[in-house]
Each structure stands twice: as structure tokens, then as C-alpha cells.
């Protein structure tokens, strides 16, 4: 069956711009997670949804980052006033309460 | 201090070699333990879960020592296709739940050469 999909696969933007990253979880998965992976590091947790609500958003680095999942399926990660330090691969994962399955990620580059 | 510490390597071994990776975790409340594999520029994929009794999956053996908060992965008879980054992962979920964030180590890079 279809896995987790993320769009776009690559995003290049300029410092100060706004970006949206999209995640389509595996159908029926109630839990959805966002992680960020910098070069040479393991993924770092950002936020986790159970259904439509954010169950844990303690990993969001600051108030420029926001995520929504309005219908309990697709999620969008929104980054305002991007900074060069936001450059990373943004990974989405979904689960039914067990194994987390990851999407291919969105590679964000802030110039 | 990071939740999960791993030696980043790199490990460069010939085909057929046995190689071991280790990691330590800092939070004694950690509930679940995993090894994920990540190929270059790809997403992490679950390799195996890790249990206190130790578990084996073909050429791969994982061990967990809760007392010393230590996790290991042993790969026997290495293949070229084993070349990847191996991520040590722990989950600190609410009691009775398997949900919650994963904490990743920085990964250990393995290259198997012919």
C-alpha cells in the first residue's frame, strides 16, 4: 500500500520568506509526527498529532514554527520568517500506535 | 546531555566481517527501543525492535541492558548492502501507551567493502 508522502521533495527559499511543507500519512494512521534532521545528526522531534489535536508540540524550536492537521489526516508544517538555520530535512512519520513509518522528507534550503 | 548517545563511526569493514554498534540512553523512563537504518538521502526505516531478553533477526542481533541503559546491535557476515547509517532510537511514551516522540542518536555510519 501507499506509504507516507511529503511534498515538495525539495524547497529552496530566501531568508525571511514563509514556507509550507505537506505530509500525507498512511491511510488510517491516527498519529502523525514531524521531525527535523540536520546534516550528520539524527532526526529531532518537533510535534506530534493524535487525530486533529497536537498532543505534544514541545519540540517546536520557536513561535515561527506551527503545524496543523485540521481533518486528522494531512498535516502542514508552516515556517514563518525563515532563517538559514532552518535548513534541514523535514521528516514526517505516521503510526497506528506502534511503529512509526517515515516519509521521504522535504529538503529545505534557506538562502 | 543528549537523550541517546552513539559513536558516529565511521566503521569500514570487509564483506563477511562481524561488526557491533553500541549506544547509551539517559532517561530511565524509556519504554521502547529500536534500531533504524537510514540509507544516504533516504528516510529512516525500522530495522528491528530491541527487547531485554535480546532478539535476533537473521544476521542481526540486538541487546538491551536496562540496568546500564545500554543498547547494542551486532551484524554478522556483513554484506555490501548493509552499508548505511544505523540509528539507535528510544521512545519515552506515557505509561500504557506506545505513542509519543522518538529520540534518535546521531547514527553510526557503516561501509562494507568488497
mmCIF file of C-alpha atoms in Angstrom:
data_model
loop_
_atom_site.group_PDB
_atom_site.id
_atom_site.type_symbol
_atom_site.label_atom_id
_atom_site.label_comp_id
_atom_site.label_asym_id
_atom_site.label_seq_id
_atom_site.Cartn_x
_atom_site.Cartn_y
_atom_site.Cartn_z
ATOM 1 C CA UNK A 1 0.000 0.000 0.000
ATOM 2 C CA UNK A 2 0.950 3.660 -0.188
ATOM 3 C CA UNK A 3 3.409 4.914 2.352
ATOM 4 C CA UNK A 4 3.828 8.357 3.877
ATOM 5 C CA UNK A 5 4.231 11.006 1.206
ATOM 6 C CA UNK A 6 5.655 14.502 1.561
ATOM 7 C CA UNK A 7 5.625 17.480 -0.749
ATOM 8 C CA UNK A 8 7.599 19.192 -2.016
ATOM 9 C CA UNK A 9 10.648 16.931 -2.030
ATOM 10 C CA UNK A 10 12.901 19.982 -2.219
ATOM 11 C CA UNK A 11 12.244 23.599 -1.337
ATOM 12 C CA UNK A 12 14.651 26.469 -1.789
ATOM 13 C CA UNK A 13 13.636 29.795 -0.310
ATOM 14 C CA UNK A 14 15.123 33.088 0.715
ATOM 15 C CA UNK A 15 15.700 34.229 4.256
ATOM 16 C CA UNK A 16 12.597 35.854 5.668
ATOM 17 C CA UNK A 17 10.107 34.025 3.435
ATOM 18 C CA UNK A 18 7.202 31.821 4.539
ATOM 19 C CA UNK A 19 7.081 28.111 3.641
ATOM 20 C CA UNK A 20 4.580 25.288 3.973
ATOM 21 C CA UNK A 21 5.519 21.622 3.984
ATOM 22 C CA UNK A 22 2.873 18.961 3.474
ATOM 23 C CA UNK A 23 2.577 15.422 4.813
ATOM 24 C CA UNK A 24 0.127 12.726 3.719
ATOM 25 C CA UNK A 25 0.188 9.908 6.281
ATOM 26 C CA UNK A 26 -0.587 6.263 5.682
ATOM 27 C CA UNK A 27 -4.352 5.913 5.377
ATOM 28 C CA UNK A 28 -5.968 5.201 8.738
ATOM 29 C CA UNK A 29 -2.961 6.169 10.837
ATOM 30 C CA UNK A 30 -4.172 8.338 13.702
ATOM 31 C CA UNK A 31 -0.791 9.533 14.944
ATOM 32 C CA UNK A 32 1.369 11.882 12.886
ATOM 33 C CA UNK A 33 4.827 13.185 13.765
ATOM 34 C CA UNK A 34 7.153 15.850 12.422
ATOM 35 C CA UNK A 35 10.925 15.617 12.865
ATOM 36 C CA UNK A 36 13.825 17.700 11.572
ATOM 37 C CA UNK A 37 17.182 16.232 10.570
ATOM 38 C CA UNK A 38 20.286 18.341 10.148
ATOM 39 C CA UNK A 39 23.362 17.066 8.340
ATOM 40 C CA UNK A 40 25.244 14.454 10.346
ATOM 41 C CA UNK A 41 22.600 14.286 13.066
ATOM 42 C CA UNK A 42 19.703 12.033 13.895
ATOM 43 C CA UNK A 43 16.136 13.284 13.453
ATOM 44 C CA UNK A 44 14.891 15.635 16.187
ATOM 45 C CA UNK A 45 11.270 15.685 17.270
ATOM 46 C CA UNK A 46 9.151 18.740 16.510
ATOM 47 C CA UNK A 47 5.476 17.948 17.086
ATOM 48 C CA UNK A 48 3.070 15.032 17.291
ATOM 49 C CA UNK A 49 -0.654 14.849 16.495
ATOM 50 C CA UNK A 50 -3.164 12.356 17.751
ATOM 51 C CA UNK A 51 -6.124 12.870 15.442
ATOM 52 C CA UNK A 52 -6.625 16.601 14.836
ATOM 53 C CA UNK A 53 -5.020 17.861 18.014
ATOM 54 C CA UNK A 54 -1.385 18.444 18.816
ATOM 55 C CA UNK A 55 -0.627 16.014 21.634
ATOM 56 C CA UNK A 56 2.931 17.270 22.100
ATOM 57 C CA UNK A 57 4.395 20.383 20.464
ATOM 58 C CA UNK A 58 7.300 20.794 22.849
ATOM 59 C CA UNK A 59 9.879 20.183 20.117
ATOM 60 C CA UNK A 60 8.952 23.242 18.049
ATOM 61 C CA UNK A 61 12.014 25.495 18.343
ATOM 62 C CA UNK A 62 10.167 28.826 18.479
ATOM 63 C CA UNK A 63 6.943 30.565 17.524
ATOM 64 C CA UNK A 64 7.948 30.820 13.855
ATOM 65 C CA UNK A 65 7.042 27.142 13.557
ATOM 66 C CA UNK A 66 3.442 25.981 13.505
ATOM 67 C CA UNK A 67 1.692 22.814 12.326
ATOM 68 C CA UNK A 68 -1.915 21.860 11.683
ATOM 69 C CA UNK A 69 -3.876 18.712 10.939
ATOM 70 C CA UNK A 70 -7.429 20.034 10.544
ATOM 71 C CA UNK A 71 -9.165 16.829 9.434
ATOM 72 C CA UNK A 72 -6.985 14.299 11.202
ATOM 73 C CA UNK A 73 -5.220 13.182 8.058
ATOM 74 C CA UNK A 74 -2.994 15.542 6.028
ATOM 75 C CA UNK A 75 -0.734 17.826 8.036
ATOM 76 C CA UNK A 76 1.029 21.044 7.103
ATOM 77 C CA UNK A 77 4.139 22.379 8.816
ATOM 78 C CA UNK A 78 4.394 26.141 8.476
ATOM 79 C CA UNK A 79 7.553 28.173 8.984
ATOM 80 C CA UNK A 80 7.407 31.958 9.076
ATOM 81 C CA UNK A 81 10.314 34.351 8.504
ATOM 82 C CA UNK A 82 12.672 31.533 7.592
ATOM 83 C CA UNK A 83 16.282 31.689 8.732
ATOM 84 C CA UNK A 84 19.377 29.996 7.330
ATOM 85 C CA UNK A 85 19.467 27.803 10.424
ATOM 86 C CA UNK A 86 16.109 26.307 9.417
ATOM 87 C CA UNK A 87 17.818 24.499 6.527
ATOM 88 C CA UNK A 88 17.372 20.764 7.123
ATOM 89 C CA UNK A 89 15.382 17.741 6.007
ATOM 90 C CA UNK A 90 11.901 17.796 7.496
ATOM 91 C CA UNK A 91 10.586 14.277 8.042
ATOM 92 C CA UNK A 92 7.014 13.224 8.666
ATOM 93 C CA UNK A 93 6.028 9.890 10.211
ATOM 94 C CA UNK A 94 2.725 8.209 10.950
ATOM 95 C CA UNK A 95 1.653 5.293 13.096
ATOM 96 C CA UNK A 96 -1.315 3.412 14.476
ATOM 97 C CA UNK A 97 0.295 3.464 17.908
ATOM 98 C CA UNK A 98 3.222 1.203 17.162
ATOM 99 C CA UNK A 99 5.969 1.508 14.598
ATOM 100 C CA UNK A 100 6.486 4.965 13.146
ATOM 101 C CA UNK A 101 6.769 4.912 9.347
ATOM 102 C CA UNK A 102 8.669 7.791 7.797
ATOM 103 C CA UNK A 103 8.106 9.685 4.593
ATOM 104 C CA UNK A 104 10.959 10.607 2.227
ATOM 105 C CA UNK A 105 11.247 14.078 3.715
ATOM 106 C CA UNK A 106 11.340 17.625 2.389
ATOM 107 C CA UNK A 107 14.801 19.094 1.976
ATOM 108 C CA UNK A 108 14.510 22.795 2.891
ATOM 109 C CA UNK A 109 17.292 25.175 1.936
ATOM 110 C CA UNK A 110 17.147 28.770 3.134
ATOM 111 C CA UNK A 111 19.492 31.049 1.235
ATOM 112 C CA UNK B 1 23.284 15.885 27.624
ATOM 113 C CA UNK B 2 21.598 14.168 24.681
ATOM 114 C CA UNK B 3 18.960 11.514 25.349
ATOM 115 C CA UNK B 4 20.737 8.975 23.132
ATOM 116 C CA UNK B 5 24.481 8.822 22.581
ATOM 117 C CA UNK B 6 26.099 6.898 19.757
ATOM 118 C CA UNK B 7 29.579 6.602 18.355
ATOM 119 C CA UNK B 8 29.222 8.149 14.863
ATOM 120 C CA UNK B 9 31.993 5.994 13.391
ATOM 121 C CA UNK B 10 32.568 5.584 10.529
ATOM 122 C CA UNK B 11 33.024 1.852 10.593
ATOM 123 C CA UNK B 12 34.665 0.426 7.469
ATOM 124 C CA UNK B 13 34.651 -3.378 7.337
ATOM 125 C CA UNK B 14 35.196 -6.060 4.679
ATOM 126 C CA UNK B 15 32.404 -8.299 3.490
ATOM 127 C CA UNK B 16 31.859 -11.175 5.869
ATOM 128 C CA UNK B 17 33.052 -9.296 8.935
ATOM 129 C CA UNK B 18 31.166 -9.036 12.211
ATOM 130 C CA UNK B 19 30.552 -5.503 13.454
ATOM 131 C CA UNK B 20 28.973 -4.201 16.663
ATOM 132 C CA UNK B 21 27.377 -0.853 17.406
ATOM 133 C CA UNK B 22 26.566 0.469 20.842
ATOM 134 C CA UNK B 23 24.567 3.282 22.282
ATOM 135 C CA UNK B 24 23.514 4.577 25.675
ATOM 136 C CA UNK B 25 20.369 6.409 26.719
ATOM 137 C CA UNK B 26 19.948 8.800 29.617
ATOM 138 C CA UNK B 27 16.281 8.554 30.599
ATOM 139 C CA UNK B 28 15.479 5.529 32.749
ATOM 140 C CA UNK B 29 11.782 6.040 31.906
ATOM 141 C CA UNK B 30 12.434 4.973 28.319
ATOM 142 C CA UNK B 31 9.887 2.331 27.360
ATOM 143 C CA UNK B 32 10.709 1.086 23.871
ATOM 144 C CA UNK B 33 13.931 0.669 21.959
ATOM 145 C CA UNK B 34 14.720 0.321 18.286
ATOM 146 C CA UNK B 35 17.387 0.274 15.645
ATOM 147 C CA UNK B 36 16.537 2.160 12.461
ATOM 148 C CA UNK B 37 18.531 2.051 9.257
ATOM 149 C CA UNK B 38 18.967 5.108 7.046
ATOM 150 C CA UNK B 39 20.433 4.984 3.560
ATOM 151 C CA UNK B 40 22.067 8.076 2.103
ATOM 152 C CA UNK B 41 19.480 10.796 1.410
ATOM 153 C CA UNK B 42 16.622 8.451 2.319
ATOM 154 C CA UNK B 43 14.213 8.237 5.229
ATOM 155 C CA UNK B 44 14.880 6.134 8.343
ATOM 156 C CA UNK B 45 13.365 2.638 8.242
ATOM 157 C CA UNK B 46 12.804 0.331 11.180
ATOM 158 C CA UNK B 47 15.414 -2.421 11.268
ATOM 159 C CA UNK B 48 14.312 -4.095 14.485
ATOM 160 C CA UNK B 49 12.890 -3.523 17.924
ATOM 161 C CA UNK B 50 15.083 -4.311 20.915
ATOM 162 C CA UNK B 51 13.927 -6.345 23.901
ATOM 163 C CA UNK B 52 15.505 -7.006 27.282
ATOM 164 C CA UNK B 53 15.760 -10.711 26.514
ATOM 165 C CA UNK B 54 17.709 -9.951 23.353
ATOM 166 C CA UNK B 55 16.384 -10.693 19.909
ATOM 167 C CA UNK B 56 17.723 -11.897 16.607
ATOM 168 C CA UNK B 57 16.619 -11.369 13.031
ATOM 169 C CA UNK B 58 18.778 -13.315 10.622
ATOM 170 C CA UNK B 59 22.280 -11.846 10.743
ATOM 171 C CA UNK B 60 21.217 -9.081 13.143
ATOM 172 C CA UNK B 61 21.169 -9.404 16.936
ATOM 173 C CA UNK B 62 20.014 -6.656 19.284
ATOM 174 C CA UNK B 63 20.542 -6.485 23.032
ATOM 175 C CA UNK B 64 19.193 -4.197 25.734
ATOM 176 C CA UNK B 65 20.630 -3.734 29.206
ATOM 177 C CA UNK B 66 18.172 -1.651 31.215
ATOM 178 C CA UNK B 67 20.375 -1.540 34.316
ATOM 179 C CA UNK B 68 23.221 0.157 32.454
ATOM 180 C CA UNK B 69 20.912 1.848 29.897
ATOM 181 C CA UNK B 70 22.846 0.364 27.028
ATOM 182 C CA UNK B 71 21.702 -0.933 23.638
ATOM 183 C CA UNK B 72 23.722 -2.882 21.098
ATOM 184 C CA UNK B 73 23.415 -4.170 17.541
ATOM 185 C CA UNK B 74 25.555 -6.965 16.142
ATOM 186 C CA UNK B 75 25.749 -7.631 12.421
ATOM 187 C CA UNK B 76 27.283 -10.935 11.376
ATOM 188 C CA UNK B 77 28.563 -11.870 7.918
ATOM 189 C CA UNK B 78 28.347 -8.269 6.654
ATOM 190 C CA UNK B 79 27.062 -7.698 3.122
ATOM 191 C CA UNK B 80 27.731 -4.780 0.804
ATOM 192 C CA UNK B 81 24.030 -3.943 1.112
ATOM 193 C CA UNK B 82 24.442 -3.391 4.872
ATOM 194 C CA UNK B 83 26.252 -0.110 4.136
ATOM 195 C CA UNK B 84 24.090 2.581 5.726
ATOM 196 C CA UNK B 85 23.731 4.688 8.862
ATOM 197 C CA UNK B 86 22.322 2.850 11.868
ATOM 198 C CA UNK B 87 20.253 4.954 14.261
ATOM 199 C CA UNK B 88 19.705 3.999 17.896
ATOM 200 C CA UNK B 89 16.222 5.085 18.961
ATOM 201 C CA UNK B 90 14.285 5.197 22.222
ATOM 202 C CA UNK B 91 10.663 6.031 22.957
ATOM 203 C CA UNK B 92 9.555 7.682 26.194
ATOM 204 C CA UNK B 93 5.833 7.155 25.980
ATOM 205 C CA UNK B 94 3.118 7.714 28.518
ATOM 206 C CA UNK B 95 2.623 4.698 30.731
ATOM 207 C CA UNK B 96 0.452 2.152 28.974
ATOM 208 C CA UNK B 97 0.917 3.813 25.595
ATOM 209 C CA UNK B 98 3.195 3.142 22.667
ATOM 210 C CA UNK B 99 2.691 6.618 21.287
ATOM 211 C CA UNK B 100 4.990 9.553 21.732
ATOM 212 C CA UNK B 101 8.141 11.050 20.381
ATOM 213 C CA UNK B 102 11.184 9.070 19.329
ATOM 214 C CA UNK B 103 14.638 10.124 20.465
ATOM 215 C CA UNK B 104 17.347 9.362 17.923
ATOM 216 C CA UNK B 105 21.066 9.038 18.314
ATOM 217 C CA UNK B 106 23.158 10.793 15.691
ATOM 218 C CA UNK B 107 23.695 7.489 13.895
ATOM 219 C CA UNK B 108 26.678 5.244 13.217
ATOM 220 C CA UNK B 109 27.883 5.094 9.633
ATOM 221 C CA UNK B 110 28.827 1.663 8.278
ATOM 222 C CA UNK B 111 30.595 0.970 4.998
ATOM 223 C CA UNK B 112 31.105 -2.631 3.923
ATOM 224 C CA UNK B 113 33.739 -3.034 1.225
ATOM 225 C CA UNK B 114 34.261 -5.978 -1.150
#
